[in-house]
Short mmCIF file of C-alpha atoms in Angstrom, two decimals:
data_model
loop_
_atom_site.label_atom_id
_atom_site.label_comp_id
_atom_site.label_asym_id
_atom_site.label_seq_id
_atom_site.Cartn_x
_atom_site.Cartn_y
_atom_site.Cartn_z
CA UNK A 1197 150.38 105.61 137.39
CA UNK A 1198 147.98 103.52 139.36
CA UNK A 1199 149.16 100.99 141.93
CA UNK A 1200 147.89 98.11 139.43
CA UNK A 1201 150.45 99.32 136.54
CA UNK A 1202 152.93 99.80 138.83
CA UNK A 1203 153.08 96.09 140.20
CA UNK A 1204 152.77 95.00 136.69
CA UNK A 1205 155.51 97.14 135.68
CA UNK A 1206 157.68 96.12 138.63
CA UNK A 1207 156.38 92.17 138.22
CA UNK A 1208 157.50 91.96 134.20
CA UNK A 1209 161.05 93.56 135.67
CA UNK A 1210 161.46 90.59 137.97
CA UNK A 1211 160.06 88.49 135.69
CA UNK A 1212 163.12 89.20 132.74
CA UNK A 1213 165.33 89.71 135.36
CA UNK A 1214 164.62 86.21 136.33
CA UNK A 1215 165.08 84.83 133.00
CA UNK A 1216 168.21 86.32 132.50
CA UNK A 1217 169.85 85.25 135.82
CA UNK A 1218 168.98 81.99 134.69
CA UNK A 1219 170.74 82.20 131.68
CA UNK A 1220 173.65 84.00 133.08
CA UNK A 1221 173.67 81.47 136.23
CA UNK A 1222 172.55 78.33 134.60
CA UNK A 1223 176.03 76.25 135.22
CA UNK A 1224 176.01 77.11 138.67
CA UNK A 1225 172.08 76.67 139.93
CA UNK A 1226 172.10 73.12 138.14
CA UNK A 1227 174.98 72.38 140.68
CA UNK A 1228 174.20 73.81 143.60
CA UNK A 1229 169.81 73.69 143.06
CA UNK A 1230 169.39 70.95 145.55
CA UNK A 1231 171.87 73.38 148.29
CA UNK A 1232 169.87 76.26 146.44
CA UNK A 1233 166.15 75.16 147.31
CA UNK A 1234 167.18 73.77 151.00
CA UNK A 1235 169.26 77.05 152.15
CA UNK A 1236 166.43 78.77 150.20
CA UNK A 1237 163.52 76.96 152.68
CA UNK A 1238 165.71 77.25 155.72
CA UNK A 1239 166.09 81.40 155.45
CA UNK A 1240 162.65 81.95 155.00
CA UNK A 1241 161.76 80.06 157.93
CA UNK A 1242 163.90 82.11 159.69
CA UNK A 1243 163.07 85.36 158.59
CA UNK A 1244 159.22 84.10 159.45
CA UNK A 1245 159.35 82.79 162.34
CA UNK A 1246 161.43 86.05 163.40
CA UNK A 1247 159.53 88.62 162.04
CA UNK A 1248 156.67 86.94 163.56
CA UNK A 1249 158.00 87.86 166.96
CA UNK A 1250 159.03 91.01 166.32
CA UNK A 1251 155.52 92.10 165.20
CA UNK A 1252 154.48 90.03 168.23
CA UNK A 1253 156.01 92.34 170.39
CA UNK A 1254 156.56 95.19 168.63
CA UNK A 1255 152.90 96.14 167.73
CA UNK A 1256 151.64 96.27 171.03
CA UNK A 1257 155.15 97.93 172.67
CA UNK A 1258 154.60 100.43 170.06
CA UNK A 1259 150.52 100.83 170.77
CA UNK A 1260 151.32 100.98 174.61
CA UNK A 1261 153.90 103.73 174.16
CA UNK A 1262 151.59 105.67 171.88
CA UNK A 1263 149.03 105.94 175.04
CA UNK A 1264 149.02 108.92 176.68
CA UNK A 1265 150.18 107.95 180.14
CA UNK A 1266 153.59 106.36 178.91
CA UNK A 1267 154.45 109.94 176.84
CA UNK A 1268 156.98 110.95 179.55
CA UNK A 1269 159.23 108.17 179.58
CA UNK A 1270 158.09 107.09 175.98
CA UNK A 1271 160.75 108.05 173.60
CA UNK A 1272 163.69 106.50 176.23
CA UNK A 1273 161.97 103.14 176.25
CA UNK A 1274 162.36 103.17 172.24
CA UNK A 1275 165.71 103.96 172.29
CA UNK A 1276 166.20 100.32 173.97
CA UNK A 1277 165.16 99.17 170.79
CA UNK A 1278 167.56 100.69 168.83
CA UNK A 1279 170.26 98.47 170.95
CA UNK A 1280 169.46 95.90 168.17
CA UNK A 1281 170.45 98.33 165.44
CA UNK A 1282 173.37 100.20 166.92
CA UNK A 1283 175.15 97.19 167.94
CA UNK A 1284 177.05 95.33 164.91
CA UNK A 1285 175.15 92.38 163.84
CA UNK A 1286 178.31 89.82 164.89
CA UNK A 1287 178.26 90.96 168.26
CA UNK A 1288 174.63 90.50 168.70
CA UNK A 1289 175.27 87.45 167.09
CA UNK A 1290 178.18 86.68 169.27
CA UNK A 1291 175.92 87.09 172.26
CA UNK A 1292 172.98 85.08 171.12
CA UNK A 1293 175.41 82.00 170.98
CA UNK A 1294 176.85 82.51 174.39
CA UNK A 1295 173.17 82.48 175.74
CA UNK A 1296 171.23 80.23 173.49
CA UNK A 1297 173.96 78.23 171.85
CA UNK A 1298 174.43 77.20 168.37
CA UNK A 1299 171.50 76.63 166.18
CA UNK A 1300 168.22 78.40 164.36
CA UNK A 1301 167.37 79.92 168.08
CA UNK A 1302 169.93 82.19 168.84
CA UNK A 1303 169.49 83.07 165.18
CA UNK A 1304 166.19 83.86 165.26
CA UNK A 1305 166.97 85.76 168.22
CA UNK A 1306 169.42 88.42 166.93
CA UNK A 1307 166.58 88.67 163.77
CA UNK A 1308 164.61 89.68 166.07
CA UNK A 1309 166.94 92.21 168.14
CA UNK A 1310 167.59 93.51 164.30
CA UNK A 1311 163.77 93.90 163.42
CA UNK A 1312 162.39 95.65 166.20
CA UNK A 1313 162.67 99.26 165.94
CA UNK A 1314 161.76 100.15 162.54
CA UNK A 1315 158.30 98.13 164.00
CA UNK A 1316 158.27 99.97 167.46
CA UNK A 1317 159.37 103.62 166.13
CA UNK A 1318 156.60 103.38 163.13
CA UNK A 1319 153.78 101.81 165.44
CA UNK A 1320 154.27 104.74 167.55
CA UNK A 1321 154.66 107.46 165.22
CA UNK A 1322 151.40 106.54 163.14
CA UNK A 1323 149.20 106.53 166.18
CA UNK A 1324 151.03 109.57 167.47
CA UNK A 1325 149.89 111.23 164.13
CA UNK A 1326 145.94 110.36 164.11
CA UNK A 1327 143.99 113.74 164.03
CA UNK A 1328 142.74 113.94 167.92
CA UNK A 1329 139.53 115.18 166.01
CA UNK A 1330 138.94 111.39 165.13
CA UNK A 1331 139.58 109.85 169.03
CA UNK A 1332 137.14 112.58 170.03
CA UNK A 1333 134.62 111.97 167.40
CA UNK A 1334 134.94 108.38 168.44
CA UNK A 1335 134.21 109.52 171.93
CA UNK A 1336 131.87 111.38 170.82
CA UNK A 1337 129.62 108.28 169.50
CA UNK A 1338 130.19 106.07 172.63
CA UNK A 1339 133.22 103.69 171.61
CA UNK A 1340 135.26 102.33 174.45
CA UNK A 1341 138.95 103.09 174.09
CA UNK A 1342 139.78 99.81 172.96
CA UNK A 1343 137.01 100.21 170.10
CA UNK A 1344 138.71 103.25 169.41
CA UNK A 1345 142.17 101.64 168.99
CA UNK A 1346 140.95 99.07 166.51
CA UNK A 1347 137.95 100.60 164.52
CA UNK A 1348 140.03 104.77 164.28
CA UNK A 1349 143.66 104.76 165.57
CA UNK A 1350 145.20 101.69 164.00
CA UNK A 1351 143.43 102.06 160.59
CA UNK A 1352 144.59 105.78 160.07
CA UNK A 1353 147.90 104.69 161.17
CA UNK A 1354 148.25 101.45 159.08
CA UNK A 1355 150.26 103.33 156.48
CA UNK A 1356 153.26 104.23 158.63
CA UNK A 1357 153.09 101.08 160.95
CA UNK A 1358 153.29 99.15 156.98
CA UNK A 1359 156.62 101.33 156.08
CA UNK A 1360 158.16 100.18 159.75
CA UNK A 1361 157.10 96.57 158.56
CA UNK A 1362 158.63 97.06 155.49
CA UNK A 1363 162.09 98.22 157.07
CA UNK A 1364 162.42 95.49 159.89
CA UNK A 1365 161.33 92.75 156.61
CA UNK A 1366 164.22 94.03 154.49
CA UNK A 1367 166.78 94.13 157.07
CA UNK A 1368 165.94 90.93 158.50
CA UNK A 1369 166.20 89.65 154.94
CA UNK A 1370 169.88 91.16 154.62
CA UNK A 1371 170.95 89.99 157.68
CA UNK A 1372 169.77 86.33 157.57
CA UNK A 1373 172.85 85.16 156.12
CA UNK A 1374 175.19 86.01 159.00
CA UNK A 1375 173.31 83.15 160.83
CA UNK A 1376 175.47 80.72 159.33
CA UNK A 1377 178.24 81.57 161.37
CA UNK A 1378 176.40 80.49 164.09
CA UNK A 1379 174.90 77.32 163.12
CA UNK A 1380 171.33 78.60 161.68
CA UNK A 1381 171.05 77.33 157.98
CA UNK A 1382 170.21 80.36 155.23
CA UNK A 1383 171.54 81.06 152.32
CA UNK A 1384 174.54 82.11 154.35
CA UNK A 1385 175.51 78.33 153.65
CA UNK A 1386 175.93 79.08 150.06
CA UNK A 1387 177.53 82.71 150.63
CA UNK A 1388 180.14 82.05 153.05
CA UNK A 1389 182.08 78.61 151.86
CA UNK A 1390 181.94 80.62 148.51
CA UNK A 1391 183.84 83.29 149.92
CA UNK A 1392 186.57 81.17 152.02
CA UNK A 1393 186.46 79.36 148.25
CA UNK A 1394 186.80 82.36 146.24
CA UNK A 1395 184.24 80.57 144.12
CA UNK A 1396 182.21 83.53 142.29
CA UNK A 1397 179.25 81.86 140.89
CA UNK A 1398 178.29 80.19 144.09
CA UNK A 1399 178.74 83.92 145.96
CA UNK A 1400 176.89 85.92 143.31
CA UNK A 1401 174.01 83.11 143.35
CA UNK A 1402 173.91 83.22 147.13
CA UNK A 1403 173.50 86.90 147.09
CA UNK A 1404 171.78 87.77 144.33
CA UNK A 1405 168.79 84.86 145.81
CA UNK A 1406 169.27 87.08 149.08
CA UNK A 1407 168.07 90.00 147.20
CA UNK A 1408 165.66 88.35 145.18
CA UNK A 1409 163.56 87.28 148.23
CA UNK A 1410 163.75 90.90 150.01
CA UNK A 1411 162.26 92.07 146.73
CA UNK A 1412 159.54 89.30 146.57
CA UNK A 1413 158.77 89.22 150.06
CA UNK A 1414 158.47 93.35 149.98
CA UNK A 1415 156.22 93.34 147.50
CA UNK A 1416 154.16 91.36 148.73
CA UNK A 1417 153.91 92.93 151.98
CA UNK A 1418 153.63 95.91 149.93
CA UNK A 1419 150.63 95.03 147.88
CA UNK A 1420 148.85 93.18 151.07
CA UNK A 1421 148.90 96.54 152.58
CA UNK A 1422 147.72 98.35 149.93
CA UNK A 1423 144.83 95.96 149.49
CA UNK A 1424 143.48 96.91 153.04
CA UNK A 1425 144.51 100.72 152.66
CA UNK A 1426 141.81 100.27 149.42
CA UNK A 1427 139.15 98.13 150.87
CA UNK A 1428 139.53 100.41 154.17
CA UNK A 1429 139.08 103.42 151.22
CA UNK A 1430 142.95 104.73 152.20
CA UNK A 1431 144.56 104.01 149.13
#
């Protein structure tokens, strides 16, 4: 199956999905839609803005690490990144709001503690695994080692840098709505009073939004990527 009938297959899934959460949901999105489009706005701003910096300085960590010079010491500087996953998201977030206070910063923050290794481990892994025959062919035809980087290396190793992306965009997604507890607005706003209100239909729209946009959002990551693995003749 092509990548076309794939997304259409996957699309007309979300599509009757849609229409039947509606239905299901339709008593509780009429009350909360206003909460539901504002919460909605306000975690995808977050998750942007923080993935944003995590591919800000992930990418190039990862590139730097990659080089030859920084192998010895390489694989102990990415284990600083995994401080951000080994640590429980409420102490990270815990610590954010003792430095930055309460708010969308210390929030974006602890996304960004979350985000970064998946983006780090994969940069470094897919430009790890470029054939040396291609660095030395592009030797071989005069390119600096910055025009190596860009035009050989990073192309070759789009695929696995993509799958990191993917990763650090799903978990940042997920972990969003623990923000809440620290003043950022996400749909942790709907989630959490639902909970201390044992009121089901404003949890399960809370969450089921959540996973809604980590589906969205990774699909369309997913198809951007394959649209320069094709054009790039990759894919």
């Amino acid at each position: 199956m092509t990548f076309k009938k794939k997304a259409a297959v996957a699309l007309s899934a979300l599509i009757v999905f849609l229409l039947g959460f509606a239905h299901l949901m339709e008593s509780s999105i009429l009350q909360y839609k206003d909460d539901l489009i504002y919460y909605s706005l306000c975690h995808l701003r977050l998750v942007s803005w923080s993935m944003f910096y995590a591919l800000l300085i992930g990418i190039p960590t990862g590139i730097i690490l990659s080089r030859p010079r920084f192998s010895s010491f390489a694989e102990k500087t990415i284990q600083l990144f995994n401080i951000g996953s080994s640590i429980p998201t409420m102490a990270v977030l815990a610590l954010a709001l003792v430095v930055l206070g309460i708010g969308d910063g210390p929030a974006i923050f602890a996304l960004i503690l979350a985000s970064l290794l998946p983006i780090v481990r994969n940069t470094f892994e897919g430009l790890r695994q470029v054939p040396p025959v291609l660095s030395e062919a592009a030797r071989g035809l005069g390119m600096t080692p910055m025009q190596s980087l860009v035009r050989v290396e990073l192309p070759n190793s789009f695929a696995i840098m993509l799958g990191g992306i993917r990763t650090a965009l799903a978990i940042n997604v997920g972990t969003a709505p623990l923000s809440f507890i620290i003043g950022g607005d996400s749909l942790g706003g709907l989630i959490f009073p639902a909970i201390y209100l044992n009121n089901q239909g404003q949890l399960i729209l809370g969450a089921t939004v959540t996973a809604l946009m980590a589906l969205v959002l990774d699909g369309f990551v997913a198809s951007f990527g394959h649209f320069i693995l094709k054009r790039r003749g990759l894919a």
